[in-house]
PDB file of C-alpha atoms in Angstrom:
ATOM      1  CA  SER A   1      88.033  65.500 128.370  1.00 61.00           C
ATOM      2  CA  THR A   2      90.441  65.792 125.458  1.00 71.00           C
ATOM      3  CA  THR A   3      89.544  69.417 124.745  1.00 75.00           C
ATOM      4  CA  LEU A   4      92.156  71.025 127.015  1.00 78.00           C
ATOM      5  CA  PRO A   5      95.151  69.051 125.633  1.00 84.00           C
ATOM      6  CA  VAL A   6      94.019  69.879 122.074  1.00 78.00           C
ATOM      7  CA  ILE A   7      93.724  73.559 122.970  1.00 79.00           C
ATOM      8  CA  LEU A   8      97.114  73.585 124.732  1.00 83.00           C
ATOM      9  CA  LEU A   9      98.815  71.926 121.769  1.00 83.00           C
ATOM     10  CA  GLY A  10      97.106  74.240 119.298  1.00 78.00           C
ATOM     11  CA  TYR A  11      97.941  77.376 121.266  1.00 83.00           C
ATOM     12  CA  ALA A  12     101.555  76.254 121.699  1.00 86.00           C
ATOM     13  CA  CYS A  13     101.838  75.751 117.928  1.00 81.00           C
ATOM     14  CA  VAL A  14     100.236  79.110 117.133  1.00 80.00           C
ATOM     15  CA  ILE A  15     102.360  81.005 119.648  1.00 85.00           C
ATOM     16  CA  THR A  16     105.562  79.320 118.434  1.00 85.00           C
ATOM     17  CA  GLY A  17     104.583  79.976 114.821  1.00 79.00           C
ATOM     18  CA  MET A  18     103.875  83.655 115.402  1.00 81.00           C
ATOM     19  CA  LEU A  19     107.108  84.274 117.268  1.00 80.00           C
ATOM     20  CA  ALA A  20     109.122  82.329 114.684  1.00 79.00           C
ATOM     21  CA  ALA A  21     107.407  84.049 111.767  1.00 77.00           C
ATOM     22  CA  VAL A  22     108.155  87.553 112.969  1.00 75.00           C
ATOM     23  CA  ARG A  23     111.848  86.655 113.353  1.00 75.00           C
ATOM     24  CA  ARG A  24     112.097  85.104 109.897  1.00 72.00           C
ATOM     25  CA  LEU A  25     110.734  87.986 107.871  1.00 69.00           C
ATOM     26  CA  PRO A  26     113.639  89.229 105.761  1.00 60.00           C
ATOM     27  CA  ASP A  27     111.940  92.508 104.946  1.00 62.00           C
ATOM     28  CA  GLN A  28     112.567  95.082 107.676  1.00 68.00           C
ATOM     29  CA  ARG A  29     109.409  97.110 106.996  1.00 70.00           C
ATOM     30  CA  LEU A  30     107.191  94.029 107.086  1.00 71.00           C
ATOM     31  CA  GLY A  31     108.875  92.806 110.244  1.00 72.00           C
ATOM     32  CA  ARG A  32     108.440  96.192 111.941  1.00 76.00           C
ATOM     33  CA  ARG A  33     104.741  96.362 111.048  1.00 80.00           C
ATOM     34  CA  LEU A  34     104.053  92.870 112.345  1.00 81.00           C
ATOM     35  CA  ALA A  35     106.299  92.984 115.419  1.00 79.00           C
ATOM     36  CA  LEU A  36     103.749  94.464 117.816  1.00 83.00           C
ATOM     37  CA  PRO A  37     100.704  92.333 116.946  1.00 86.00           C
ATOM     38  CA  MET A  38     102.806  89.181 116.665  1.00 84.00           C
ATOM     39  CA  ARG A  39     104.185  89.749 120.139  1.00 83.00           C
ATOM     40  CA  TYR A  40     100.970  90.710 121.908  1.00 87.00           C
ATOM     41  CA  MET A  41      98.753  88.024 120.320  1.00 91.00           C
ATOM     42  CA  PRO A  42     100.572  85.238 122.241  1.00 89.00           C
ATOM     43  CA  VAL A  43      99.760  87.119 125.453  1.00 92.00           C
ATOM     44  CA  LEU A  44      96.082  87.037 124.460  1.00 93.00           C
ATOM     45  CA  PHE A  45      96.275  83.279 123.863  1.00 90.00           C
ATOM     46  CA  VAL A  46      97.636  82.824 127.389  1.00 91.00           C
ATOM     47  CA  ALA A  47      94.900  85.140 128.724  1.00 94.00           C
ATOM     48  CA  LEU A  48      92.317  82.842 127.108  1.00 90.00           C
ATOM     49  CA  LEU A  49      93.771  79.902 129.011  1.00 88.00           C
ATOM     50  CA  VAL A  50      93.717  81.633 132.392  1.00 90.00           C
ATOM     51  CA  THR A  51      90.136  82.902 131.986  1.00 90.00           C
ATOM     52  CA  PRO A  52      87.995  79.772 131.730  1.00 85.00           C
ATOM     53  CA  PHE A  53      84.578  80.609 130.314  1.00 82.00           C
ATOM     54  CA  ASN A  54      82.795  78.109 132.563  1.00 84.00           C
ATOM     55  CA  ARG A  55      83.905  79.561 135.927  1.00 87.00           C
ATOM     56  CA  GLY A  56      81.424  82.395 136.390  1.00 88.00           C
ATOM     57  CA  THR A  57      80.148  85.445 134.608  1.00 90.00           C
ATOM     58  CA  LEU A  58      83.215  87.648 135.096  1.00 93.00           C
ATOM     59  CA  LEU A  59      85.631  85.076 133.690  1.00 91.00           C
ATOM     60  CA  ASN A  60      83.198  84.192 130.890  1.00 89.00           C
ATOM     61  CA  TRP A  61      82.941  87.831 129.751  1.00 91.00           C
ATOM     62  CA  THR A  62      86.690  88.318 130.123  1.00 94.00           C
ATOM     63  CA  HIS A  63      87.311  85.170 128.078  1.00 91.00           C
ATOM     64  CA  MET A  64      84.911  86.300 125.348  1.00 89.00           C
ATOM     65  CA  THR A  65      86.357  89.839 125.252  1.00 93.00           C
ATOM     66  CA  VAL A  66      89.920  88.528 124.980  1.00 94.00           C
ATOM     67  CA  GLY A  67      88.855  85.991 122.338  1.00 92.00           C
ATOM     68  CA  VAL A  68      87.079  88.561 120.191  1.00 91.00           C
ATOM     69  CA  THR A  69      90.005  91.000 120.535  1.00 94.00           C
ATOM     70  CA  LEU A  70      92.389  88.256 119.440  1.00 94.00           C
ATOM     71  CA  ALA A  71      90.207  87.199 116.511  1.00 94.00           C
ATOM     72  CA  ILE A  72      89.819  90.787 115.285  1.00 94.00           C
ATOM     73  CA  THR A  73      93.580  91.339 115.548  1.00 94.00           C
ATOM     74  CA  GLN A  74      94.309  88.135 113.629  1.00 94.00           C
ATOM     75  CA  GLY A  75      91.736  89.091 111.005  1.00 94.00           C
ATOM     76  CA  LEU A  76      93.227  92.566 110.570  1.00 94.00           C
ATOM     77  CA  VAL A  77      96.750  91.153 110.242  1.00 92.00           C
ATOM     78  CA  THR A  78      95.505  88.655 107.651  1.00 94.00           C
ATOM     79  CA  ALA A  79      93.599  91.333 105.721  1.00 94.00           C
ATOM     80  CA  TRP A  80      96.705  93.519 105.651  1.00 90.00           C
ATOM     81  CA  LEU A  81      98.879  90.601 104.517  1.00 89.00           C
ATOM     82  CA  CYS A  82      96.395  89.819 101.741  1.00 91.00           C
ATOM     83  CA  SER A  83      96.455  93.442 100.614  1.00 89.00           C
ATOM     84  CA  VAL A  84     100.254  93.640 100.397  1.00 84.00           C
ATOM     85  CA  LEU A  85     100.891  90.138  99.081  1.00 83.00           C
ATOM     86  CA  PRO A  86      97.784  88.750  97.349  1.00 84.00           C
ATOM     87  CA  ALA A  87      99.427  85.459  96.360  1.00 85.00           C
ATOM     88  CA  GLY A  88      97.218  82.414  95.905  1.00 90.00           C
ATOM     89  CA  ARG A  89      98.393  80.617  99.046  1.00 91.00           C
ATOM     90  CA  VAL A  90      97.945  83.743 101.160  1.00 91.00           C
ATOM     91  CA  LEU A  91      94.400  84.265  99.871  1.00 94.00           C
ATOM     92  CA  ALA A  92      93.501  80.572 100.254  1.00 95.00           C
ATOM     93  CA  SER A  93      94.757  80.623 103.848  1.00 95.00           C
ATOM     94  CA  ALA A  94      92.741  83.751 104.529  1.00 95.00           C
ATOM     95  CA  GLY A  95      89.691  81.989 103.078  1.00 96.00           C
ATOM     96  CA  LEU A  96      90.165  79.095 105.524  1.00 96.00           C
ATOM     97  CA  GLU A  97      90.491  81.611 108.353  1.00 96.00           C
ATOM     98  CA  LEU A  98      87.280  83.295 107.195  1.00 96.00           C
ATOM     99  CA  VAL A  99      85.378  79.977 107.120  1.00 97.00           C
ATOM    100  CA  GLY A 100      86.591  79.186 110.642  1.00 95.00           C
ATOM    101  CA  GLY A 101      85.558  82.641 111.815  1.00 94.00           C
ATOM    102  CA  ALA A 102      82.090  82.216 110.317  1.00 94.00           C
ATOM    103  CA  ILE A 103      81.671  78.871 112.110  1.00 94.00           C
ATOM    104  CA  CYS A 104      82.734  80.517 115.381  1.00 90.00           C
ATOM    105  CA  ALA A 105      80.356  83.428 114.856  1.00 89.00           C
ATOM    106  CA  MET A 106      77.450  81.051 114.208  1.00 91.00           C
ATOM    107  CA  SER A 107      78.352  78.917 117.236  1.00 88.00           C
ATOM    108  CA  LEU A 108      78.460  81.660 119.851  1.00 81.00           C
ATOM    109  CA  PRO A 109      74.825  82.784 119.927  1.00 74.00           C
ATOM    110  CA  ASP A 110      73.247  79.414 119.137  1.00 70.00           C
ATOM    111  CA  ALA A 111      73.747  76.440 121.436  1.00 73.00           C
ATOM    112  CA  SER A 112      72.196  74.122 118.845  1.00 84.00           C
ATOM    113  CA  PHE A 113      75.096  74.865 116.441  1.00 85.00           C
ATOM    114  CA  ASN A 114      77.927  73.755 118.699  1.00 87.00           C
ATOM    115  CA  PHE A 115      81.079  73.858 116.548  1.00 90.00           C
ATOM    116  CA  LEU A 116      83.031  76.619 118.274  1.00 86.00           C
ATOM    117  CA  LEU A 117      86.154  74.523 118.904  1.00 84.00           C
ATOM    118  CA  GLN A 118      86.227  73.259 115.309  1.00 88.00           C
ATOM    119  CA  GLY A 119      85.760  76.817 114.048  1.00 91.00           C
ATOM    120  CA  GLU A 120      88.595  78.047 116.248  1.00 88.00           C
ATOM    121  CA  VAL A 121      90.870  75.305 114.934  1.00 87.00           C
ATOM    122  CA  LEU A 122      90.087  76.246 111.308  1.00 92.00           C
ATOM    123  CA  PHE A 123      90.463  79.949 112.058  1.00 94.00           C
ATOM    124  CA  ASN A 124      93.868  79.554 113.702  1.00 89.00           C
ATOM    125  CA  LEU A 125      95.033  77.033 111.104  1.00 90.00           C
ATOM    126  CA  GLY A 126      94.148  79.546 108.383  1.00 93.00           C
ATOM    127  CA  PHE A 127      96.002  82.282 110.236  1.00 92.00           C
ATOM    128  CA  CYS A 128      99.111  80.119 110.664  1.00 87.00           C
ATOM    129  CA  LEU A 129      99.055  78.997 107.028  1.00 90.00           C
ATOM    130  CA  CYS A 130      98.768  82.642 105.972  1.00 90.00           C
ATOM    131  CA  LEU A 131     101.848  83.511 108.040  1.00 86.00           C
ATOM    132  CA  ILE A 132     103.744  80.557 106.600  1.00 85.00           C
ATOM    133  CA  ALA A 133     102.817  81.581 103.043  1.00 86.00           C
ATOM    134  CA  VAL A 134     103.875  85.198 103.608  1.00 83.00           C
ATOM    135  CA  VAL A 135     107.151  84.273 105.301  1.00 80.00           C
ATOM    136  CA  HIS A 136     107.908  81.817 102.493  1.00 80.00           C
ATOM    137  CA  ALA A 137     107.039  84.347  99.782  1.00 79.00           C
ATOM    138  CA  ALA A 138     109.097  87.077 101.438  1.00 74.00           C
ATOM    139  CA  ALA A 139     112.064  84.775 102.020  1.00 71.00           C
ATOM    140  CA  THR A 140     112.161  83.415  98.468  1.00 76.00           C
ATOM    141  CA  ALA A 141     111.353  86.623  96.581  1.00 68.00           C
ATOM    142  CA  LEU A 142     113.980  88.820  95.057  1.00 51.00           C
ATOM    143  CA  PRO A 143     114.638  91.919  97.185  1.00 57.00           C
ATOM    144  CA  SER A 144     113.088  94.187  94.542  1.00 51.00           C
ATOM    145  CA  THR A 145     109.930  92.035  94.449  1.00 50.00           C
ATOM    146  CA  VAL A 146     109.588  92.213  98.222  1.00 51.00           C
ATOM    147  CA  ALA A 147     110.051  95.978  98.143  1.00 51.00           C
ATOM    148  CA  VAL A 148     107.329  96.357  95.494  1.00 51.00           C
ATOM    149  CA  ALA A 149     104.974  93.973  97.290  1.00 54.00           C
ATOM    150  CA  PHE A 150     105.278  95.932 100.521  1.00 51.00           C
ATOM    151  CA  HIS A 151     105.189  99.381  98.897  1.00 52.00           C
ATOM    152  CA  GLU A 152     108.786 100.307  99.543  1.00 50.00           C
ATOM    153  CA  THR A 153     110.868 102.346  97.188  1.00 43.00           C
TER     154      THR A 153
END
């Protein structure tokens, strides 16, 4: 099956992106606020890999709990980023993440709507694009603009 290599590549990209993004934020306050979630989310991605959902009830529930925790964390980070920097690219990326999340939510309880992997790809792509947009906006903005955007005085 080609699913595992796709997942491994996707997770590697997301983990690398998150760790790189948190190091590239020029604004100290923004970097401090994102440091914890951006460092523990990669651990959750690894936990998803070591808890295969198809190896028994315990691993299935662990996998789902870790996955939902990760998705909620990513969603909260995105919502916060949208609130402090509501630029068009940030909001568009959040919209893609939301569409992916909706596809995932519809796929979980209904086996006839089997698009969970595609939804996860869209969700994580939206999250990564949101991080890229925020890092780019913070890196190219004037220091006073960054301070205003992130409520610093």
